[in-house]
XYZ file of C-alpha atoms in Angstrom:
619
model
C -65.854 6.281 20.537
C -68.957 5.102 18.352
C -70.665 1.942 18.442
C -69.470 -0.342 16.402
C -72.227 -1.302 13.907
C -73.049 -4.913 14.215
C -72.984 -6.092 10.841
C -69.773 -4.964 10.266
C -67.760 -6.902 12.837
C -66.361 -10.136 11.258
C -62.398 -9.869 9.265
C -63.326 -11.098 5.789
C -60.854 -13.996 4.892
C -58.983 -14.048 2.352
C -57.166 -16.209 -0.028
C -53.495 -16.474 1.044
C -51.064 -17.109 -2.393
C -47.721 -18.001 -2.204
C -45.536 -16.921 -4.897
C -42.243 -18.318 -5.472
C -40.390 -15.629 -4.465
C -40.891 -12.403 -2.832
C -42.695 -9.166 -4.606
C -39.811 -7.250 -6.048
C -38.716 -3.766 -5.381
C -41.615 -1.203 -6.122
C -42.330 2.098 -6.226
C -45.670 3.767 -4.915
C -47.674 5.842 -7.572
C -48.494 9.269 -7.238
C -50.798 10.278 -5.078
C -51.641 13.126 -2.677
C -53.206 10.700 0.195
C -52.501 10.578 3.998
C -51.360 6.756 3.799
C -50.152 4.331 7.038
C -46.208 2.942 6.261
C -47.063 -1.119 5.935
C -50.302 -1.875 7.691
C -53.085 -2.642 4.803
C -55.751 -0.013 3.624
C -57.774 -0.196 0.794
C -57.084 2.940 -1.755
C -59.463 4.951 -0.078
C -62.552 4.689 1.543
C -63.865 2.855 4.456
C -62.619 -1.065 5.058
C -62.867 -3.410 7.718
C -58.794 -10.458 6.476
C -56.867 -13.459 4.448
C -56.021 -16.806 2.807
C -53.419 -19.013 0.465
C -54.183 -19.642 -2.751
C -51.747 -21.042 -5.860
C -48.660 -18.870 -5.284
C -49.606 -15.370 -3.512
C -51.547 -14.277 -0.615
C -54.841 -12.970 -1.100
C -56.829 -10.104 1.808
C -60.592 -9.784 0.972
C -61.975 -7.419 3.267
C -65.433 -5.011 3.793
C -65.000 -2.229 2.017
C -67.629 0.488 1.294
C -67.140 1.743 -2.322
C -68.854 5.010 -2.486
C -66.944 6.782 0.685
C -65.233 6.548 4.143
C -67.660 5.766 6.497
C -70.076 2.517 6.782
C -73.048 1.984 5.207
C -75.789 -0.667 5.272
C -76.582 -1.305 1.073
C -72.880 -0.171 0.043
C -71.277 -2.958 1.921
C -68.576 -5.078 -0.831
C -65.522 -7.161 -0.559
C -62.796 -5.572 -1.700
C -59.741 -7.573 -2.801
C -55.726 -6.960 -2.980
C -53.046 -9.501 -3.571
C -49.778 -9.716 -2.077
C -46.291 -12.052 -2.612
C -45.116 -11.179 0.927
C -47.809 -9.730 3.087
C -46.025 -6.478 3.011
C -46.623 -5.164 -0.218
C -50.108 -5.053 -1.477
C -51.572 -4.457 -4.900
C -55.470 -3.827 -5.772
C -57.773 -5.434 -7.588
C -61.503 -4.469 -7.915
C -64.362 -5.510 -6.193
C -64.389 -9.625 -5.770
C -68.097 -8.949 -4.554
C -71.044 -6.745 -4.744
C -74.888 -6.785 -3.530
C -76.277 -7.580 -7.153
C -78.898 -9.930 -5.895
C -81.984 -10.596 -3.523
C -80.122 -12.743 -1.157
C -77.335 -9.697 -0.463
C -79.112 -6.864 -1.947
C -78.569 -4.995 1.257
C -74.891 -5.636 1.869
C -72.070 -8.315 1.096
C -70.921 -8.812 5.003
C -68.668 -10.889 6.675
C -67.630 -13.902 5.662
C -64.434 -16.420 5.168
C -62.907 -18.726 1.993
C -62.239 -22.230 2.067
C -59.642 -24.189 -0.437
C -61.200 -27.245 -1.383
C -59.342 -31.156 -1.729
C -59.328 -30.257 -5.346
C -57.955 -26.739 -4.731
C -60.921 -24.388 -5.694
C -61.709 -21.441 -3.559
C -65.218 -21.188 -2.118
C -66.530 -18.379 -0.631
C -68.919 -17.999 2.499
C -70.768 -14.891 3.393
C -73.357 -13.181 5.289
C -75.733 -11.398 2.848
C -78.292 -8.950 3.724
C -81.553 -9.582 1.973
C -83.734 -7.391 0.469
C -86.100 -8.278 3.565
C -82.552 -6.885 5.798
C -82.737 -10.742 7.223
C -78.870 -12.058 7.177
C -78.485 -15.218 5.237
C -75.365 -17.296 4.364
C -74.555 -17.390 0.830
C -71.479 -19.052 -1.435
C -69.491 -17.910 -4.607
C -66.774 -19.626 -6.453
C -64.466 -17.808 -9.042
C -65.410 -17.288 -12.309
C -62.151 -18.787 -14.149
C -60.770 -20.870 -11.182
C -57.606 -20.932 -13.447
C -56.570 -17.257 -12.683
C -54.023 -16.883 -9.806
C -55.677 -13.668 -9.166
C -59.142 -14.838 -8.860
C -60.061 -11.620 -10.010
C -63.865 -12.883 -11.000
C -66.185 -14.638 -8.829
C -70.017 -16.220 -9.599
C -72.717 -15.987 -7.314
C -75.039 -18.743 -7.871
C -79.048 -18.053 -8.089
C -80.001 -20.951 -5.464
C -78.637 -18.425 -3.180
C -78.960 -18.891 -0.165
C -77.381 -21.997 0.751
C -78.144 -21.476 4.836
C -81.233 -19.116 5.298
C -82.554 -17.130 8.344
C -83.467 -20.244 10.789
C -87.176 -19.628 12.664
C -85.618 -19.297 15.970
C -82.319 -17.155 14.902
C -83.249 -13.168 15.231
C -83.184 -12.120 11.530
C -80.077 -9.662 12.351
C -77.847 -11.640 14.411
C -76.834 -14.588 12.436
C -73.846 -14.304 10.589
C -69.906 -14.286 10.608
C -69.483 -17.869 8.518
C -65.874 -19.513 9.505
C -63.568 -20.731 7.129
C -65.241 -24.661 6.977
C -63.288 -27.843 7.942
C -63.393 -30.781 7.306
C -64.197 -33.749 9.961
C -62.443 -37.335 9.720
C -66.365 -38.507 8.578
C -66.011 -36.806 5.069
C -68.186 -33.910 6.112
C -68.106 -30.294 6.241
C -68.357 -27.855 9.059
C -68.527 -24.399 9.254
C -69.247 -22.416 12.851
C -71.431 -18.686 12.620
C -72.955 -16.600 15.163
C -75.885 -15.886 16.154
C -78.737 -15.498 18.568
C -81.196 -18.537 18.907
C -83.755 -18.734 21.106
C -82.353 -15.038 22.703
C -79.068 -17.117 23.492
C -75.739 -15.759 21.986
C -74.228 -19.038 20.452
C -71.914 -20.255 17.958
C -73.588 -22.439 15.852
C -72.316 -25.275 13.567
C -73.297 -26.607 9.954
C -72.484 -29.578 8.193
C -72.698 -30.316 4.740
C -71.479 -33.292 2.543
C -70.979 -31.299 -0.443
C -70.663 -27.658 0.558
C -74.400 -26.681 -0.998
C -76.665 -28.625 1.598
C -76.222 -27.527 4.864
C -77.401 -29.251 7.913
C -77.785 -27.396 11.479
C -76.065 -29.615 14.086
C -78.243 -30.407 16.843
C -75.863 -29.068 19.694
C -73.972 -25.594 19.690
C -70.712 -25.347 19.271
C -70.437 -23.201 22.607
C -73.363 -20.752 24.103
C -73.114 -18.450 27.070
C -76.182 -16.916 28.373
C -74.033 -14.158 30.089
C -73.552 -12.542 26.844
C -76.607 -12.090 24.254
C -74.395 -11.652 20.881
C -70.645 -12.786 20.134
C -68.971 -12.363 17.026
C -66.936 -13.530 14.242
C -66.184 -16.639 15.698
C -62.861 -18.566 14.878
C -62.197 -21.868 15.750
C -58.688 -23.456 14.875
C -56.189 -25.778 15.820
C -52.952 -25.199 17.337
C -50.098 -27.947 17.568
C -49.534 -28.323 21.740
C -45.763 -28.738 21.895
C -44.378 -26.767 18.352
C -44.996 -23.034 17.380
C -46.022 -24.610 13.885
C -49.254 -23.885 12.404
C -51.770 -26.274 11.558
C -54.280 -26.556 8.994
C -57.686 -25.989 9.918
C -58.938 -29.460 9.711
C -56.052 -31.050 11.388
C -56.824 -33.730 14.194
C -55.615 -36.127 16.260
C -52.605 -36.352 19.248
C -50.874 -33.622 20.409
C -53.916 -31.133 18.539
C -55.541 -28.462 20.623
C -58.058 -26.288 19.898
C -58.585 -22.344 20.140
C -62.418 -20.899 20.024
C -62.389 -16.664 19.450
C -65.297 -14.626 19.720
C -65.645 -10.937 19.540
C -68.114 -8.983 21.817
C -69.738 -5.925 20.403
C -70.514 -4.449 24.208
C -67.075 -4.305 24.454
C -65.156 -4.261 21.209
C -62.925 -6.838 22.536
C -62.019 -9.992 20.890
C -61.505 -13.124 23.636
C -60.571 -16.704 23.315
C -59.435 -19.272 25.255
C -57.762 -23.183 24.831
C -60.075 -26.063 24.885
C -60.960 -29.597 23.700
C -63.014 -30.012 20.527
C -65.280 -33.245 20.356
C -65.171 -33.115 16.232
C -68.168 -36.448 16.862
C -70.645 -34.253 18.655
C -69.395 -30.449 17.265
C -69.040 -29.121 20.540
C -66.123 -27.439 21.894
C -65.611 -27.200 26.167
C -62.825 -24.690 27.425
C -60.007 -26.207 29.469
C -61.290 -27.561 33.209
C -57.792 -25.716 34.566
C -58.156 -22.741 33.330
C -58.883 -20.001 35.467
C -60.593 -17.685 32.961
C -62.426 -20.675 31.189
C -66.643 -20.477 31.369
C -69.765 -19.533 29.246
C -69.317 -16.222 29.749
C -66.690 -14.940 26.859
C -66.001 -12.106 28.530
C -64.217 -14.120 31.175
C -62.092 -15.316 28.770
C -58.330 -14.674 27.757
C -58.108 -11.028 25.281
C -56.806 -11.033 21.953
C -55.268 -7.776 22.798
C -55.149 -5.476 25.732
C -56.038 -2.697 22.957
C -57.814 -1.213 20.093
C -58.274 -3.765 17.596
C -61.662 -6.295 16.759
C -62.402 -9.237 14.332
C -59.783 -10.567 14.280
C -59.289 -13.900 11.823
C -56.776 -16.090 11.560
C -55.582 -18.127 8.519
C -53.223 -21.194 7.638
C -50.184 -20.356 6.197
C -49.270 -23.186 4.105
C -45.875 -21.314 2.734
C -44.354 -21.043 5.705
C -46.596 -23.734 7.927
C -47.555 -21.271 9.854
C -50.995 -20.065 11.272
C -51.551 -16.280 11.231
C -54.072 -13.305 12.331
C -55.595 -10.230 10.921
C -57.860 -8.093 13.089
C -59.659 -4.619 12.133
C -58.127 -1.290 13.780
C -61.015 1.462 13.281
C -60.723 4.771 13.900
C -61.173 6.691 17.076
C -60.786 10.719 15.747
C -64.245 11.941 14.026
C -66.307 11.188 11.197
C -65.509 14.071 9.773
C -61.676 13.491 9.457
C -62.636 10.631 7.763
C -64.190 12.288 4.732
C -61.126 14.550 4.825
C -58.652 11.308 4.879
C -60.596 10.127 2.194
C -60.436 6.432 4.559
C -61.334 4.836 7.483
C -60.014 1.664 8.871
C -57.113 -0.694 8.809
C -55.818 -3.605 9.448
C -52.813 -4.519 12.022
C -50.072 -5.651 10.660
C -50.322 -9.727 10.379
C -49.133 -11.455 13.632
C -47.945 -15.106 13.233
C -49.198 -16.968 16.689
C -49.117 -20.088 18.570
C -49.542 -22.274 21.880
C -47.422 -21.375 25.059
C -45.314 -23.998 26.415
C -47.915 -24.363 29.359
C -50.546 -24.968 26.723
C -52.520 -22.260 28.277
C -52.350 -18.915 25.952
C -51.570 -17.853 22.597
C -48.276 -16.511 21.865
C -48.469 -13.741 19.147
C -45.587 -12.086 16.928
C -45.466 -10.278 13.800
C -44.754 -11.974 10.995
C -40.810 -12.155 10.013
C -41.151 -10.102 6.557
C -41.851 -6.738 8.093
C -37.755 -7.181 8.814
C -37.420 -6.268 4.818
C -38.228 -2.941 5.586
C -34.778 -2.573 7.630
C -32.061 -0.178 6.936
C -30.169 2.022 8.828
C -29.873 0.429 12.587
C -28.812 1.913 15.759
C -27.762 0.359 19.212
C -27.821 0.650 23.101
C -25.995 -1.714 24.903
C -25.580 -1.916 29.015
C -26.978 1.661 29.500
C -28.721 1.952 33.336
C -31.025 4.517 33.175
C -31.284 6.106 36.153
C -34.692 6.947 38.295
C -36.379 10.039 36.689
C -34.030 9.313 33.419
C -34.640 9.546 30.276
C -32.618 8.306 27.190
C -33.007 10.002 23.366
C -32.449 7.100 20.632
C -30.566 8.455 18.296
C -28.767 7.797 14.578
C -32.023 6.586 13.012
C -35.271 8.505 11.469
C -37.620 7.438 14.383
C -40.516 8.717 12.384
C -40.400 5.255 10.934
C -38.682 2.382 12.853
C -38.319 -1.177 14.642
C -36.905 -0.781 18.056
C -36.066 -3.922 20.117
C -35.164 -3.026 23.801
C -34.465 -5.680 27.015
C -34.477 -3.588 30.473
C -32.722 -5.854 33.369
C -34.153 -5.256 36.220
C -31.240 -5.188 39.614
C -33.600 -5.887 42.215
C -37.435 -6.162 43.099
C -37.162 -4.751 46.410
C -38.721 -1.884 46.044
C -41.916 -3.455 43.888
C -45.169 -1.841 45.232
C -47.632 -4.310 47.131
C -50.620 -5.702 44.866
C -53.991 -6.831 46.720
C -55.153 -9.850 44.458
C -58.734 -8.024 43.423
C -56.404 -5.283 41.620
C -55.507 -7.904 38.742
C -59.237 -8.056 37.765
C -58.956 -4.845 36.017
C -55.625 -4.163 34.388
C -57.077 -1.028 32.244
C -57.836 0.610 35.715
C -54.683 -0.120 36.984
C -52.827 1.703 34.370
C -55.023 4.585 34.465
C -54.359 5.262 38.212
C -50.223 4.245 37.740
C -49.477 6.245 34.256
C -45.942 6.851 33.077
C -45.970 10.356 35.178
C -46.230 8.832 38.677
C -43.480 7.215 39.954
C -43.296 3.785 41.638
C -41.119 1.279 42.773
C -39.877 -0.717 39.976
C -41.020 0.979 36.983
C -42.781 2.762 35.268
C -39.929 1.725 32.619
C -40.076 1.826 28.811
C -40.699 3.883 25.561
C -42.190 7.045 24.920
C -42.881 7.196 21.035
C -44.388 9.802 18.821
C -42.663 12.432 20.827
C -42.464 15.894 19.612
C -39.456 17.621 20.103
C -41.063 20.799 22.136
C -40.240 19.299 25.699
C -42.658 16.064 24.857
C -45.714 18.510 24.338
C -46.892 15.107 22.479
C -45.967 11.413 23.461
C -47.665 7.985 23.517
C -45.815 6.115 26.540
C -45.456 1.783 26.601
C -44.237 0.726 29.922
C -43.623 -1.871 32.443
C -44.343 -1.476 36.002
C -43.594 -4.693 38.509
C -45.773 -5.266 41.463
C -45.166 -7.644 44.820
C -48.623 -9.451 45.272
C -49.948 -9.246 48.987
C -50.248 -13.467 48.915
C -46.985 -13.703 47.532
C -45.197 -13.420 43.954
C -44.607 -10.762 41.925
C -46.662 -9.685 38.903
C -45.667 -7.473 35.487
C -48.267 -4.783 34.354
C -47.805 -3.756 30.826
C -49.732 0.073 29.588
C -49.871 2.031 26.842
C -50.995 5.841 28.004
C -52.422 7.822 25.825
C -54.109 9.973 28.193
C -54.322 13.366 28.636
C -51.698 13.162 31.308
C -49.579 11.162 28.477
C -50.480 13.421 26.016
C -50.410 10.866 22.823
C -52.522 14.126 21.010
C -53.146 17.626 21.541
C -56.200 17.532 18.989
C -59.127 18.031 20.301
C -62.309 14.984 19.627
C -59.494 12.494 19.801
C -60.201 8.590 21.892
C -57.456 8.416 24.024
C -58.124 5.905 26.435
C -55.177 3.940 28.612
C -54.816 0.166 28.227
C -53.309 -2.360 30.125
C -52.915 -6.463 30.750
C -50.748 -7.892 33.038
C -47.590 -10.205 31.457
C -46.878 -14.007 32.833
C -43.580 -13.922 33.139
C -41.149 -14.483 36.014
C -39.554 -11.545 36.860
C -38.519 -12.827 39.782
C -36.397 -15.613 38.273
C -35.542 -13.801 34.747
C -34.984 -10.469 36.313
C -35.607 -8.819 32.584
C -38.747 -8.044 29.732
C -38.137 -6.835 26.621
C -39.993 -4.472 24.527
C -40.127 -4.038 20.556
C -41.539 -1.081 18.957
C -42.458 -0.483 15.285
C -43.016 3.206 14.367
C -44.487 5.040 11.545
C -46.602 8.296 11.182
C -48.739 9.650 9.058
C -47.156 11.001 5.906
C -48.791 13.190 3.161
C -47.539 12.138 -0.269
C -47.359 13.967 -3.121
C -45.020 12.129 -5.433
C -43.380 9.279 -6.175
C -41.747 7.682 -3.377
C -40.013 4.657 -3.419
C -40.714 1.458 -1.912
C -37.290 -0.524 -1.463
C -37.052 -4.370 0.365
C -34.819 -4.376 2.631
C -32.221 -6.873 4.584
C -33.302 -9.797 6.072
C -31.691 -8.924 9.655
C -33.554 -11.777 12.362
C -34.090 -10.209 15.928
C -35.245 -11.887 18.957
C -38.313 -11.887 19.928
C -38.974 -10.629 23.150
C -41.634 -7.778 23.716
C -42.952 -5.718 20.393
C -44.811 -2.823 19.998
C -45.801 -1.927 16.144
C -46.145 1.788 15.662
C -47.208 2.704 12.152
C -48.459 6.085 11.549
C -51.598 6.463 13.894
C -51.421 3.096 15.157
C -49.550 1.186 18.121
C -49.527 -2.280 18.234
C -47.269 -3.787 21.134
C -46.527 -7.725 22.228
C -44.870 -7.846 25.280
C -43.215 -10.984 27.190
C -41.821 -12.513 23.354
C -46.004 -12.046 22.495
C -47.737 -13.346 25.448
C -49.667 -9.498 25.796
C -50.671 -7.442 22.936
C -52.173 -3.808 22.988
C -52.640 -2.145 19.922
C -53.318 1.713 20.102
C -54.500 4.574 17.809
C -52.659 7.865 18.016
C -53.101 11.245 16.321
C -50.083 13.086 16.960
C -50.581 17.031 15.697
C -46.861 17.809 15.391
C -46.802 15.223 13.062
C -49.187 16.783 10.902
C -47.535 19.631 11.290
C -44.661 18.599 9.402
C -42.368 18.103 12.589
C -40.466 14.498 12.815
C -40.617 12.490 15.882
C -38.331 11.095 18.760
C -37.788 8.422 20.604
C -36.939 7.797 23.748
C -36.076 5.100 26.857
C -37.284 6.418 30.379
C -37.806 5.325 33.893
C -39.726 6.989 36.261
C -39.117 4.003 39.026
C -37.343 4.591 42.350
C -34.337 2.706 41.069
C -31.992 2.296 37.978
C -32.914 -0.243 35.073
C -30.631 -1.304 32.630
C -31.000 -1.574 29.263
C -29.380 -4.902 28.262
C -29.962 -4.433 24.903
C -31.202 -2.074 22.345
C -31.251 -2.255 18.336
C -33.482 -0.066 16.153
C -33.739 0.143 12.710
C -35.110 2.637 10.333
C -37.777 1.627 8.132
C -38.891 1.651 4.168
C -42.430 2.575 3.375
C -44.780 -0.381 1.715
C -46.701 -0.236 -1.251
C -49.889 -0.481 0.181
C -53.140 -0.315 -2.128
C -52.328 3.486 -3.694
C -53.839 4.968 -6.064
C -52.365 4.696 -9.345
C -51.620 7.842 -11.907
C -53.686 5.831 -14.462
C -55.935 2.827 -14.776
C -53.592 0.581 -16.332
C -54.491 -2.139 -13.688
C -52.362 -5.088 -12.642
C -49.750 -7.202 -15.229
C -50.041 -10.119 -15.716
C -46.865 -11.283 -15.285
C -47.185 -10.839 -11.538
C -44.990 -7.529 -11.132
C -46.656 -6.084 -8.140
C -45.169 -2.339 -8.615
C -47.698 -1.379 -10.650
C -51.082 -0.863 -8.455
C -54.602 -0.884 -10.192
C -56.887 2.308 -9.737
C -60.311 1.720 -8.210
């Protein structure tokens, strides 16, 4: 897989807009465009998040103009607008390097709603020395919902290159906050003094910014992390909470993602909003300066991830970037590069300790036909075909019961250091004790040639306990692709559930593939059917993303099946390759409607008005 380029890492984001109501029935233009089902993608070309703003729900996001792969001096912000995060309509450019202070690249950055309820906009420029800077922008008629004009003012830059900050690490500007002394605060990354550290500014009027004496949090174990996010979660109610909210019964999350890895890590902490420092939880295990020792995002393929306050729904949610992992070169021949997952609300854990994360509740409007499993054991070696639905495209919500834990395979504690390993050497081919159990998805139908396996397997630990591994195998063994130049790693993470006292886990899957379309197709809401939320995994069209344990583990995964391209449909299918039965408790799965996602229009007739979001503007 290719390095990630540095100064692409940070989720731009965006404006989040609530409209009334939801977008109403659409259909996609033509177009003749390999597209994903519902996850967001600019019209073409290469893209690397969100915010509310007066009635709809706004995603600015990286976006390179001129073609499919990154490049340093094309780098914009593109901007679409959506009423239900599901449905997406473009709009051009909301920035471009025009100027000295980003005449090298528009990069990361996030947007802030003022008290008075104007939009401001933070981002890293790239100067026309290539030194990254912090600059601002406000819209250019604050008046239009779609905020499809913004001003970049000449005393650019409002934060520049600090003497002891290395002139390209310093960037990644939060979404600001506001303390209970009337100032402002923003965190960004950088590396001071050849210490990675989030930084914080303050500023009494969002133009003069002030360096705070102390970092927000440093670790000298790791030289650069990015696209910091610091926000508060409520400690006893899956509510979201604005980003300046304080006081009892408030914690605080810090996020960083590490470019040496491509991981994004957080963990639960206190933050002193007097001295702008934050210190991770004293009782947790995974706490320390060293992010890398901290709690994962997800147990996958996914980066920069941002969250957002959702003040429709009071909730908070999260965006991350999904690259690619085939070549450059099918890139260019996609005509795009890059996605986002699909939005995941999230929240604190009962025990206060992790983040609980679930897609958000409108990707259940792409329902319609459903099919169901109920009580079926699947036997050891068995394997089930889901049936009665097109399983090219589908949610699938499955609970295995497990009988008994007798025959779980002994863990020595060491082996939980390194879930990723532990899947590699226990795939969904060899058999063990209890489990391997779960979904194989993107199957062809030519004896499984092609399948992406997510599974359970449940280990006895040597000091007592049992513990639930969760993979996603797309190795060779697992054969997610026969293509050749194709990532296809395995990923794991481990579950905290009780399996000993709950005796069940529960998977969901959401699939899609890639489609080529060549004409109109139609883009239909659908019912409103609520499921439970147990374990998820979110397929849609080359990508995976699965929460298992009702959210507590997340692995996202790119896949490239070839009978897909081929023009072959998928299948779907429960299996067990454990020494005893499981039972499926419970299975529903729905076929799903495609999304109107940023195509490309037949003609430049560009967005109404009036707020109909069927029609989609041409870049």
């Amino acid at each position: 897989m290719a390095a990630l380029p540095l100064t692409v890492s940070t989720v731009i984001f965006c404006l989040l807009l609530l409209p009334s109501s939801s977008s109403p029935i659409c259909a996609a233009r033509k177009q003749d465009h390999v597209r994903t089902a519902y996850h967001f993608q600019p019209a073409k070309n290469w893209q690397n998040g969100p915010v509310y703003y007066n009635g709809m729900y706004h995603l600015f996001y990286q976006y390179n103009p001129h073609g499919a792969l990154w490049d340093v001096g094309n780098l914009s912000w593109g901007h679409s607008v959506s009423g239900d995060l599901v449905n997406w309509a473009a709009l051009g450019n909301a920035l471009d390097p025009t100027a000295p202070f980003d005449a090298n690249g528009c990069a990361s950055g996030s947007v802030t709603i003022l008290p008075d309820g104007q939009p401001v906009i933070l981002y890293s420029g790239i100067d026309a020395d290539r030194r990254q800077v912090q600059n601002i922008a406000f819209p250019k008629n604050p008046r239009d919902p779609l905020l499809r004009e913004w001003t970049k003012p000449s005393y650019n830059p409002v934060v520049p290159l600090p003497a002891d900050v290395s002139a390209d690490n310093f960037r990644d500007p939060t979404t600001a906050w506001l303390g209970r002394d009337g100032l402002w605060r923003f965190a960004i990354s950088a590396v001071a003094s050849g210490v990675g550290t989030t930084l914080v500014y303050r500023s009494v009027d969002f133009l003069r910014w002030e360096r705070n004496t102390a970092p927000l949090h440093a670790s000298r174990d790791a030289v650069m992390a990015e696209c910091p996010d610091l926000f508060p979660v409520a400690a006893r109610s899956a509510e979201g909470l604005d980003t300046s909210a304080r006081g009892p019964g408030v914690r605080h999350v810090l996020k960083v993602s590490m470019p040496d890895t491509l991981q994004d890590y957080y963990t639960v902490g206190r933050y002193d909003d007097e001295a702008d420092t934050f210190t991770p939880d004293e009782d947790d295990s995974r706490g320390g300066d060293d992010y890398r020792s901290w709690r994962r995002i997800d147990h996958g393929h996914l980066y920069a991830s941002k969250t957002f306050f959702d003040a429709r729904r009071n909730r908070r949610v999260l965006w991350a970037w999904v690259n690619e992992s085939d070549s450059e070169a099918d890139d260019v021949a996609r005509g795009w590069s890059g996605l986002q997952s699909f939005p995941r609300a999230l929240w604190l854990d009962p025990a206060g300790r992790q983040l609980v994360q679930w897609p958000v509740e409108e990707i259940e409007s792409l329902r319609r036909r459903r099919a169901a499993l109920l009580g079926a054991e699947v036997e050891s070696g068995g394997l089930h075909e889901i049936g009665g639905i097109g399983s090219s495209q589908a949610d699938v919500d499955v609970v295995f019961e497990i009988p008994s834990l007798d025959r779980a395979e002994g863990l020595d504690a060491n082996r939980l250091l390194d879930a990723d390993a532990l899947c590699r050497e226990n795939g969904a081919s060899v058999q063990g004790g209890v489990g391997p159990f779960g979904l194989l998805v993107m199957a062809s139908g030519d004896g499984l040639r092609e399948h992406t396996a997510v599974f359970f397997r449940v280990f006895r630990l040597l000091h007592g306990g049992y513990t639930v591994l969760m993979c996603t195998d797309l190795t060779s063994t697992c054969r997610s692709s026969t293509k050749a130049g194709v990532y296809k790693p395995t990923h794991g993470g481990f579950v905290n559930v009780d399996i000993e006292k709950d005796k069940r886990i529960s998977l969901r899957t959401l699939l899609t593939e890639l489609l080529r379309i060549s004409k109109v197709m139609p883009c239909m809401l659908g019912t409103d059917d609520a499921s439970s939320r147990s374990c998820y995994t979110q397929i849609d069209r080359s990508i995976i993303e699965s929460f298992g344990g009702g959210g507590l583990t997340c692995m996202t995964a790119r896949v490239y099946p070839e009978h897909v391209a081929a023009g072959s449909s998928s299948h779907l299918h429960v299996f067990n390759n454990g020494s005893d039965a499981v039972k499926v408790r419970k299975l529903e799965a729905w076929e799903l409607a495609t999304a109107s996602v940023n195509v490309v229009a037949e003609e430049e007739d560009g967005l109404p008005a009036s707020g109909d979001m069927c029609r989609n503007a041409a870049y």
